[in-house]
């Protein structure tokens, strides 16, 4: 027979269990309400703040870290060296392949170790929980750690270990705003993943613990100690031989800063203008027609030429190379010498300047349209005209006159006076129409503004327009715009 005291204890126990059960239900309900939707680890629909511009062979013309995620330097998991994968798992989450998102063994051990030290000396976040933290940033609290654990379990129920590890290796943050092992390898060693040695791979696996404190550019010895600790663990797990361990202990990491990109910033600006004009949204990557190798060679030639002309006060030059058969821009070079930093804003390719005698082929083309032939005779004799209230004497570059010359010879020798005679035959207004058909848009003034002097290039056009017009000549008069974006 139960005594009244026993009945009271039973009631108290029943009430306690009911309270615990109710608290558990409430905690579960609050947890479920606080959990965020399971994200996707592919980043397929991620908004691109700033795309990466590539040359025709995929070589980067720009590098940007303005996007929230690493969108440009990712590798599929099978492209990441196996040793690097194992090094990360060993360093960050050695039971990654067996747990379901939370490593309870590591959590208990971390709590016990932190309690003994009376400070936080060890965390216990799994790789999956770190991925959750990247996808769902929260203030670092006990409650947020609880939620991250449950969201990690949900993430693992929706995606494979391979998917999660691939995302992690491509997005884990490093110093210098770099994300992922590809960007880190270039930032610290100027190398691709496939060329890294095991010492360098262990360094990448260690640095994610404290990217600032373990940055080799800031404290190489702190990183060396941490790498040695991980190397010893790797040796115990059979990932490193004793010889490799000893060699790493006696060596130092060889750091190398990334090489500068191909200088094509004015071309990149043109690409963005062309993309904006197309009305298309920013892609992750922009594939262009530029040949980076040709760009570098053209830049070297132009720099050398400017150096030779420095004594004549020539400090700026532009060079544009196109393929008139495919209408592709292959090189777009802007060069600058002398004091100041004009190269950062001044682009000779799209700055309107007087083209001189380069317009003569189009003038004679207009004359041929009106009835002249290549054999038509034009009188090359002294010529004077009223210009701005005065009398201007025109002359050829040689200061000589050749009498009657055929059109083909006048053009071939770039004679000025026959060109003026051709302008009088064609008319300024008709010549402007001809230039417009060849893609020249900068000459917007009234024909009287230019007068016959337009035959000798007194109007201002851009190098881009001039090259476009000559490409039209090379196509026997068929006009097509030049383009910088690769056509799919």
Coordinates of C-alpha atoms in Angstrom, one line a residue:
X1 CA 0.0 0.0 0.0
X2 CA 1.4 3.4 -1.1
X3 CA 1.9 5.9 1.7
X4 CA 0.9 9.5 1.4
X5 CA 4.6 10.5 1.3
X6 CA 5.1 8.1 -1.7
X7 CA 2.1 9.5 -3.4
X8 CA 3.5 13.0 -3.1
X9 CA 6.8 12.0 -4.5
X10 CA 5.1 10.3 -7.4
X11 CA 3.1 13.3 -8.1
X12 CA 6.2 15.5 -8.0
X13 CA 8.1 13.3 -10.4
X14 CA 5.1 13.2 -12.7
X15 CA 4.9 16.9 -12.6
X16 CA 8.6 17.3 -13.2
X17 CA 8.5 14.9 -16.2
X18 CA 5.5 16.8 -17.6
X19 CA 7.3 20.1 -17.2
X20 CA 10.4 18.7 -18.9
X21 CA 8.2 17.3 -21.7
X22 CA 6.4 20.6 -22.1
X23 CA 9.7 22.5 -22.1
X24 CA 11.0 20.1 -24.7
X25 CA 7.9 20.7 -26.8
X26 CA 8.2 24.4 -26.5
X27 CA 12.0 24.3 -27.3
X28 CA 11.2 22.2 -30.4
X29 CA 8.5 24.6 -31.5
X30 CA 10.7 27.6 -31.0
X31 CA 13.6 25.9 -32.8
X32 CA 11.4 24.9 -35.7
X33 CA 10.0 28.5 -35.9
X34 CA 13.6 29.9 -35.9
X35 CA 15.0 27.6 -38.6
X36 CA 15.5 29.2 -42.0
X37 CA 14.7 27.5 -45.3
X38 CA 17.3 25.0 -46.6
X39 CA 19.4 27.0 -49.0
X40 CA 20.9 25.6 -52.2
X41 CA 24.7 25.1 -52.3
X42 CA 25.1 25.6 -56.1
X43 CA 24.6 29.4 -56.1
X44 CA 23.0 29.1 -59.5
X45 CA 20.6 32.0 -59.1
X46 CA 23.0 34.3 -57.2
X47 CA 22.9 38.0 -58.2
X48 CA 26.1 39.1 -59.9
X49 CA 27.2 42.5 -58.6
X50 CA 30.3 42.7 -60.8
X51 CA 31.0 40.1 -63.6
X52 CA 34.5 38.9 -64.6
X53 CA 35.7 39.8 -68.0
X54 CA 37.7 37.2 -69.9
X55 CA 39.6 37.3 -73.2
X56 CA 38.8 35.0 -76.1
X57 CA 40.7 32.1 -74.6
X58 CA 39.3 32.5 -71.1
X59 CA 42.2 34.5 -69.6
X60 CA 40.9 36.9 -66.9
X61 CA 41.1 40.6 -67.9
X62 CA 39.6 41.7 -64.6
X63 CA 39.6 40.4 -61.0
X64 CA 36.9 41.4 -58.6
X65 CA 36.0 40.6 -55.0
X66 CA 32.9 42.8 -55.0
X67 CA 30.5 39.9 -55.2
X68 CA 29.2 38.4 -51.9
X69 CA 30.2 34.9 -53.1
X70 CA 33.1 33.6 -55.1
X71 CA 31.5 33.2 -58.5
X72 CA 34.5 33.2 -60.7
X73 CA 37.2 30.9 -59.3
X74 CA 35.4 27.7 -58.4
X75 CA 36.4 24.1 -59.0
X76 CA 34.3 21.0 -59.0
X77 CA 35.2 18.6 -56.2
X78 CA 36.9 16.2 -58.5
X79 CA 39.2 19.0 -59.7
X80 CA 40.5 19.7 -56.1
X81 CA 43.5 17.6 -55.2
X82 CA 42.5 14.7 -53.0
X83 CA 45.2 15.5 -50.4
X84 CA 43.9 19.0 -50.1
X85 CA 40.4 17.6 -49.4
X86 CA 41.7 15.2 -46.8
X87 CA 43.8 18.0 -45.2
X88 CA 40.7 20.2 -44.7
X89 CA 38.6 17.3 -43.3
X90 CA 41.5 16.4 -40.9
X91 CA 41.9 20.1 -39.8
X92 CA 38.3 21.1 -39.6
X93 CA 36.0 18.0 -39.2
X94 CA 37.7 14.6 -39.0
X95 CA 34.3 12.8 -38.7
X96 CA 32.8 14.8 -41.6
X97 CA 32.1 11.6 -43.6
X98 CA 30.3 9.8 -40.7
X99 CA 28.2 12.4 -38.8
X100 CA 24.9 13.8 -40.0
X101 CA 25.7 17.5 -39.6
X102 CA 26.5 17.7 -35.8
X103 CA 29.6 16.0 -34.3
X104 CA 28.3 15.5 -30.7
X105 CA 31.6 13.8 -29.7
X106 CA 33.5 16.9 -30.7
X107 CA 31.0 19.2 -29.0
X108 CA 31.2 17.5 -25.7
X109 CA 35.0 17.4 -25.8
X110 CA 35.1 21.1 -26.7
X111 CA 32.8 22.0 -23.8
X112 CA 35.0 20.0 -21.4
X113 CA 38.2 21.5 -22.7
X114 CA 36.9 25.1 -22.6
X115 CA 35.6 24.5 -19.0
X116 CA 39.0 23.3 -17.9
X117 CA 40.7 26.3 -19.4
X118 CA 37.9 28.7 -18.3
X119 CA 38.0 30.3 -21.7
X120 CA 37.1 29.3 -25.3
X121 CA 40.1 27.5 -26.7
X122 CA 38.4 25.2 -29.1
X123 CA 35.3 25.1 -31.2
X124 CA 33.4 22.1 -32.5
X125 CA 31.8 23.4 -35.7
X126 CA 31.6 20.8 -38.4
X127 CA 32.2 21.7 -42.0
X128 CA 28.4 21.4 -42.6
X129 CA 27.8 23.9 -39.7
X130 CA 30.4 26.3 -41.2
X131 CA 28.5 26.1 -44.5
X132 CA 25.3 27.0 -42.7
X133 CA 27.0 29.9 -41.0
X134 CA 28.1 31.2 -44.5
X135 CA 24.6 30.8 -45.9
X136 CA 22.8 32.1 -42.8
X137 CA 25.0 34.5 -40.8
X138 CA 23.9 35.1 -37.2
X139 CA 25.4 36.7 -34.1
X140 CA 27.7 34.2 -32.3
X141 CA 25.5 33.0 -29.4
X142 CA 24.7 29.7 -27.8
X143 CA 21.3 29.8 -29.4
X144 CA 22.7 30.4 -32.9
X145 CA 25.1 27.5 -32.4
X146 CA 22.0 25.3 -31.5
X147 CA 20.2 26.5 -34.6
X148 CA 23.2 26.0 -36.8
X149 CA 23.4 22.4 -35.7
X150 CA 19.8 21.6 -36.6
X151 CA 20.1 23.5 -39.9
X152 CA 23.2 21.4 -40.6
X153 CA 21.3 18.2 -40.2
X154 CA 18.6 19.5 -42.6
X155 CA 21.3 20.5 -45.1
X156 CA 22.8 17.1 -45.0
X157 CA 19.4 15.5 -45.6
X158 CA 19.1 17.5 -48.8
X159 CA 22.6 17.5 -50.2
X160 CA 25.4 15.0 -50.4
X161 CA 28.7 15.2 -48.5
X162 CA 30.4 15.9 -51.8
X163 CA 28.1 18.9 -52.6
X164 CA 28.7 20.4 -49.1
X165 CA 32.5 19.9 -49.2
X166 CA 32.7 21.4 -52.7
X167 CA 30.7 24.5 -51.6
X168 CA 32.9 24.8 -48.6
X169 CA 36.2 24.6 -50.4
X170 CA 35.0 27.2 -53.0
X171 CA 33.6 29.7 -50.5
X172 CA 35.5 29.4 -47.2
X173 CA 36.9 33.0 -46.5
X174 CA 40.6 33.9 -46.4
X175 CA 42.4 37.2 -45.9
X176 CA 42.4 39.9 -48.6
X177 CA 38.7 39.4 -49.3
X178 CA 39.5 36.1 -51.0
X179 CA 37.1 33.2 -50.9
X180 CA 37.8 29.5 -51.6
X181 CA 41.0 27.6 -52.1
X182 CA 41.5 28.7 -55.8
X183 CA 41.7 32.4 -54.9
X184 CA 43.8 31.6 -51.8
X185 CA 46.3 29.6 -53.8
X186 CA 46.7 32.5 -56.2
X187 CA 46.8 35.1 -53.5
X188 CA 49.5 33.4 -51.4
X189 CA 51.5 31.4 -54.0
X190 CA 50.4 32.7 -57.4
X191 CA 49.7 29.1 -58.4
X192 CA 46.9 26.9 -59.5
X193 CA 45.6 24.2 -57.2
X194 CA 47.0 21.4 -59.3
X195 CA 50.6 22.8 -58.9
X196 CA 50.6 23.1 -55.1
X197 CA 52.8 20.9 -53.0
X198 CA 51.6 19.2 -49.8
X199 CA 53.2 21.9 -47.6
X200 CA 51.2 24.6 -49.3
X201 CA 48.0 22.6 -49.2
X202 CA 48.4 22.1 -45.4
X203 CA 48.9 25.9 -45.1
X204 CA 45.6 26.5 -46.9
X205 CA 43.8 24.1 -44.6
X206 CA 45.2 25.8 -41.5
X207 CA 44.7 29.4 -42.5
X208 CA 40.9 29.1 -42.5
X209 CA 40.9 28.8 -38.7
X210 CA 42.1 32.4 -38.3
X211 CA 42.7 34.0 -41.7
X212 CA 44.0 37.3 -40.3
X213 CA 46.1 35.9 -37.4
X214 CA 47.6 33.1 -39.6
X215 CA 48.1 35.3 -42.7
X216 CA 51.7 34.5 -43.8
X217 CA 52.1 38.1 -45.0
X218 CA 51.5 39.2 -41.4
X219 CA 53.0 36.4 -39.2
X220 CA 54.8 33.6 -41.0
X221 CA 56.0 32.0 -37.8
X222 CA 52.5 31.6 -36.4
X223 CA 51.4 29.9 -39.6
X224 CA 54.5 27.7 -39.6
X225 CA 53.7 26.4 -36.0
X226 CA 50.1 25.6 -36.9
X227 CA 51.1 23.9 -40.2
X228 CA 53.6 21.8 -38.3
X229 CA 50.9 20.7 -35.8
X230 CA 48.6 19.7 -38.6
X231 CA 51.4 17.9 -40.4
X232 CA 52.1 15.8 -37.3
X233 CA 48.4 14.8 -37.3
X234 CA 48.5 14.0 -41.0
X235 CA 51.5 11.8 -40.4
X236 CA 49.7 9.9 -37.6
X237 CA 46.8 9.4 -39.9
X238 CA 49.0 8.1 -42.7
X239 CA 48.6 11.1 -45.0
X240 CA 52.3 12.1 -44.8
X241 CA 55.4 10.0 -44.6
X242 CA 58.1 10.7 -41.9
X243 CA 60.4 12.0 -44.6
X244 CA 57.7 14.5 -45.8
X245 CA 57.1 15.6 -42.2
X246 CA 60.8 16.2 -41.5
X247 CA 61.2 18.1 -44.8
X248 CA 58.3 20.4 -44.1
X249 CA 59.6 21.1 -40.6
X250 CA 62.9 22.2 -42.1
X251 CA 61.5 24.3 -44.9
X252 CA 59.6 27.6 -45.3
X253 CA 56.7 28.4 -47.5
X254 CA 57.6 30.4 -50.7
X255 CA 55.1 33.2 -51.0
X256 CA 54.5 34.8 -54.4
X257 CA 52.2 37.8 -55.0
X258 CA 49.8 37.4 -58.0
X259 CA 51.0 38.7 -61.3
X260 CA 49.1 41.8 -62.6
X261 CA 46.3 41.3 -65.1
X262 CA 46.6 42.1 -68.7
X263 CA 46.3 45.9 -69.1
X264 CA 43.0 46.4 -70.9
X265 CA 40.9 48.6 -68.6
X266 CA 39.7 50.9 -71.4
X267 CA 38.6 47.8 -73.4
X268 CA 36.8 46.5 -70.3
X269 CA 34.9 49.8 -70.0
X270 CA 33.9 49.5 -73.7
X271 CA 32.7 45.9 -73.0
X272 CA 30.5 47.1 -70.2
X273 CA 29.0 49.8 -72.4
X274 CA 28.3 47.3 -75.2
X275 CA 26.7 44.9 -72.6
X276 CA 24.5 47.7 -71.2
X277 CA 23.5 48.7 -74.7
X278 CA 22.4 45.1 -75.4
X279 CA 19.9 45.3 -72.5
X280 CA 21.2 42.0 -71.0
X281 CA 21.6 41.4 -67.3
X282 CA 25.1 41.0 -65.8
X283 CA 26.3 37.5 -66.4
X284 CA 28.8 35.8 -64.0
X285 CA 31.5 36.0 -66.8
X286 CA 31.7 38.1 -69.9
X287 CA 33.5 36.3 -72.8
X288 CA 35.1 38.9 -75.1
X289 CA 36.9 38.8 -78.4
X290 CA 40.2 40.3 -77.1
X291 CA 43.4 38.3 -77.5
X292 CA 45.4 38.9 -74.3
X293 CA 48.7 37.8 -75.8
X294 CA 48.2 40.1 -78.8
X295 CA 47.2 42.9 -76.4
X296 CA 50.4 42.6 -74.4
X297 CA 52.6 42.6 -77.6
X298 CA 50.7 45.6 -79.0
X299 CA 51.1 47.4 -75.7
X300 CA 54.9 46.8 -75.7
X301 CA 55.2 48.1 -79.2
X302 CA 53.2 51.2 -78.4
X303 CA 55.1 51.9 -75.2
X304 CA 58.4 51.6 -77.1
X305 CA 57.2 54.0 -79.8
X306 CA 56.0 56.6 -77.3
X307 CA 59.4 56.4 -75.6
X308 CA 61.1 57.2 -78.9
X309 CA 58.8 60.1 -79.5
X310 CA 59.0 61.6 -76.0
X311 CA 61.5 64.2 -77.2
X312 CA 58.8 65.5 -79.5
X313 CA 56.3 66.0 -76.7
X314 CA 54.2 63.0 -77.7
X315 CA 52.9 61.3 -74.6
X316 CA 49.6 59.5 -75.6
X317 CA 48.8 57.0 -78.2
X318 CA 46.0 54.5 -79.0
X319 CA 46.1 51.3 -81.0
X320 CA 43.2 49.2 -82.2
X321 CA 43.5 45.8 -83.9
X322 CA 40.4 44.1 -85.4
X323 CA 39.6 41.2 -87.7
X324 CA 37.5 42.7 -90.5
X325 CA 36.3 39.2 -91.5
X326 CA 34.7 38.4 -88.1
X327 CA 34.2 42.1 -87.0
X328 CA 36.0 41.2 -83.7
X329 CA 38.2 43.5 -81.7
X330 CA 41.4 41.8 -81.0
X331 CA 43.5 44.4 -79.2
X332 CA 42.6 47.8 -77.6
X333 CA 45.6 49.6 -76.3
X334 CA 45.9 53.0 -74.6
X335 CA 49.4 54.1 -73.7
X336 CA 50.7 57.1 -71.8
X337 CA 54.2 58.4 -70.9
X338 CA 55.4 61.5 -69.1
X339 CA 54.1 63.1 -65.9
X340 CA 50.7 62.7 -64.5
X341 CA 48.2 59.8 -64.5
X342 CA 46.3 60.5 -67.7
X343 CA 46.4 56.9 -68.7
X344 CA 43.8 56.1 -66.0
X345 CA 41.1 58.2 -67.7
X346 CA 42.2 59.2 -71.1
X347 CA 41.4 56.7 -73.9
X348 CA 42.8 57.6 -77.3
X349 CA 40.7 54.9 -78.9
X350 CA 37.4 56.7 -78.3
X351 CA 38.7 60.3 -78.0
X352 CA 37.8 62.4 -81.1
X353 CA 40.9 63.8 -82.8
X354 CA 41.7 65.2 -86.2
X355 CA 42.4 62.3 -88.5
X356 CA 44.5 64.1 -91.1
X357 CA 44.8 62.4 -94.5
X358 CA 43.3 59.1 -93.3
X359 CA 39.9 60.2 -94.7
X360 CA 41.1 60.5 -98.3
X361 CA 40.2 57.0 -99.3
X362 CA 36.5 57.6 -98.3
X363 CA 36.6 60.9 -100.2
X364 CA 37.7 59.3 -103.4
X365 CA 35.2 56.5 -102.8
X366 CA 32.5 59.2 -102.8
X367 CA 34.0 60.7 -106.0
X368 CA 33.9 57.2 -107.7
X369 CA 30.3 56.9 -106.7
X370 CA 29.6 60.3 -108.4
X371 CA 31.3 59.4 -111.7
X372 CA 35.1 59.6 -111.4
X373 CA 37.2 56.5 -112.1
X374 CA 40.7 55.5 -110.9
X375 CA 42.1 56.9 -114.2
X376 CA 40.4 60.3 -113.9
X377 CA 42.9 63.2 -114.2
X378 CA 43.0 65.8 -111.4
X379 CA 45.0 69.0 -111.7
X380 CA 47.7 69.2 -109.0
X381 CA 48.5 72.9 -109.3
X382 CA 48.9 75.7 -106.7
X383 CA 45.6 76.4 -104.9
X384 CA 44.6 79.3 -102.6
X385 CA 41.2 79.7 -100.9
X386 CA 39.6 82.2 -98.5
X387 CA 39.6 80.8 -95.0
X388 CA 38.2 82.7 -92.0
X389 CA 38.6 86.1 -93.8
X390 CA 42.1 85.4 -95.0
X391 CA 43.8 83.7 -98.0
X392 CA 45.2 80.2 -97.3
X393 CA 47.7 78.6 -99.7
X394 CA 47.3 74.8 -99.9
X395 CA 50.3 72.6 -100.7
X396 CA 51.4 69.0 -100.8
X397 CA 53.6 67.5 -98.1
X398 CA 56.5 67.5 -100.5
X399 CA 55.9 71.2 -101.3
X400 CA 55.9 70.3 -105.0
X401 CA 53.1 70.3 -107.6
X402 CA 52.8 67.5 -110.2
X403 CA 50.3 68.8 -112.7
X404 CA 47.6 66.5 -114.0
X405 CA 47.6 63.2 -112.0
X406 CA 45.3 60.2 -112.1
X407 CA 43.1 59.5 -109.1
X408 CA 44.9 56.3 -108.3
X409 CA 48.2 58.2 -108.1
X410 CA 46.7 61.1 -106.1
X411 CA 45.4 58.7 -103.5
X412 CA 48.5 56.5 -103.5
X413 CA 50.8 59.5 -102.9
X414 CA 48.3 61.2 -100.5
X415 CA 48.4 64.5 -102.4
X416 CA 46.5 67.3 -100.7
X417 CA 45.5 69.5 -103.6
X418 CA 43.9 66.8 -105.7
X419 CA 42.0 65.8 -102.5
X420 CA 40.6 69.4 -102.3
X421 CA 39.6 69.2 -105.9
X422 CA 37.8 65.9 -105.2
X423 CA 36.0 67.6 -102.3
X424 CA 34.8 70.4 -104.6
X425 CA 33.6 67.7 -107.0
X426 CA 31.8 65.6 -104.3
X427 CA 30.5 68.4 -101.9
X428 CA 31.0 68.5 -98.2
X429 CA 27.4 67.4 -97.4
X430 CA 27.7 64.4 -99.6
X431 CA 31.0 63.4 -98.2
X432 CA 29.6 63.6 -94.7
X433 CA 26.8 61.3 -95.8
X434 CA 29.4 58.9 -97.1
X435 CA 31.4 58.9 -93.9
X436 CA 28.2 58.3 -91.9
X437 CA 27.5 55.2 -94.0
X438 CA 31.0 54.0 -93.1
X439 CA 30.2 54.3 -89.4
X440 CA 31.6 57.7 -88.6
X441 CA 29.2 59.4 -86.2
X442 CA 31.3 62.2 -84.6
X443 CA 31.0 64.7 -87.4
X444 CA 27.7 66.3 -86.3
X445 CA 28.3 69.9 -87.4
X446 CA 26.8 71.7 -90.4
X447 CA 28.9 71.1 -93.7
X448 CA 29.8 74.8 -93.7
X449 CA 31.5 74.3 -90.4
X450 CA 34.1 72.0 -91.9
X451 CA 34.3 73.3 -95.5
X452 CA 36.7 71.8 -98.0
X453 CA 39.3 71.3 -95.2
X454 CA 37.4 68.1 -94.3
X455 CA 39.3 66.5 -97.1
X456 CA 42.5 67.0 -95.1
X457 CA 40.9 65.9 -91.8
X458 CA 40.0 69.1 -90.0
X459 CA 37.0 67.4 -88.4
X460 CA 37.4 65.2 -85.3
X461 CA 36.6 61.5 -85.2
X462 CA 37.6 58.6 -83.0
X463 CA 40.1 55.9 -83.7
X464 CA 37.3 53.4 -83.2
X465 CA 35.3 55.0 -85.9
X466 CA 38.3 55.2 -88.3
X467 CA 39.1 51.5 -87.9
X468 CA 35.5 50.6 -88.3
X469 CA 35.4 52.6 -91.6
X470 CA 38.6 51.0 -92.9
X471 CA 37.2 47.5 -92.0
X472 CA 34.2 48.4 -94.1
X473 CA 36.5 49.3 -97.0
X474 CA 38.2 45.9 -96.6
X475 CA 34.8 44.3 -96.9
X476 CA 34.2 46.1 -100.3
X477 CA 31.9 48.7 -98.7
X478 CA 29.8 46.3 -96.6
X479 CA 29.3 48.0 -93.2
X480 CA 29.1 45.9 -90.1
X481 CA 29.7 47.2 -86.5
X482 CA 32.7 45.9 -84.6
X483 CA 31.9 43.9 -81.5
X484 CA 33.8 43.1 -78.3
X485 CA 31.5 40.4 -77.0
X486 CA 31.9 36.8 -78.2
X487 CA 28.8 35.6 -80.1
X488 CA 27.2 32.4 -79.0

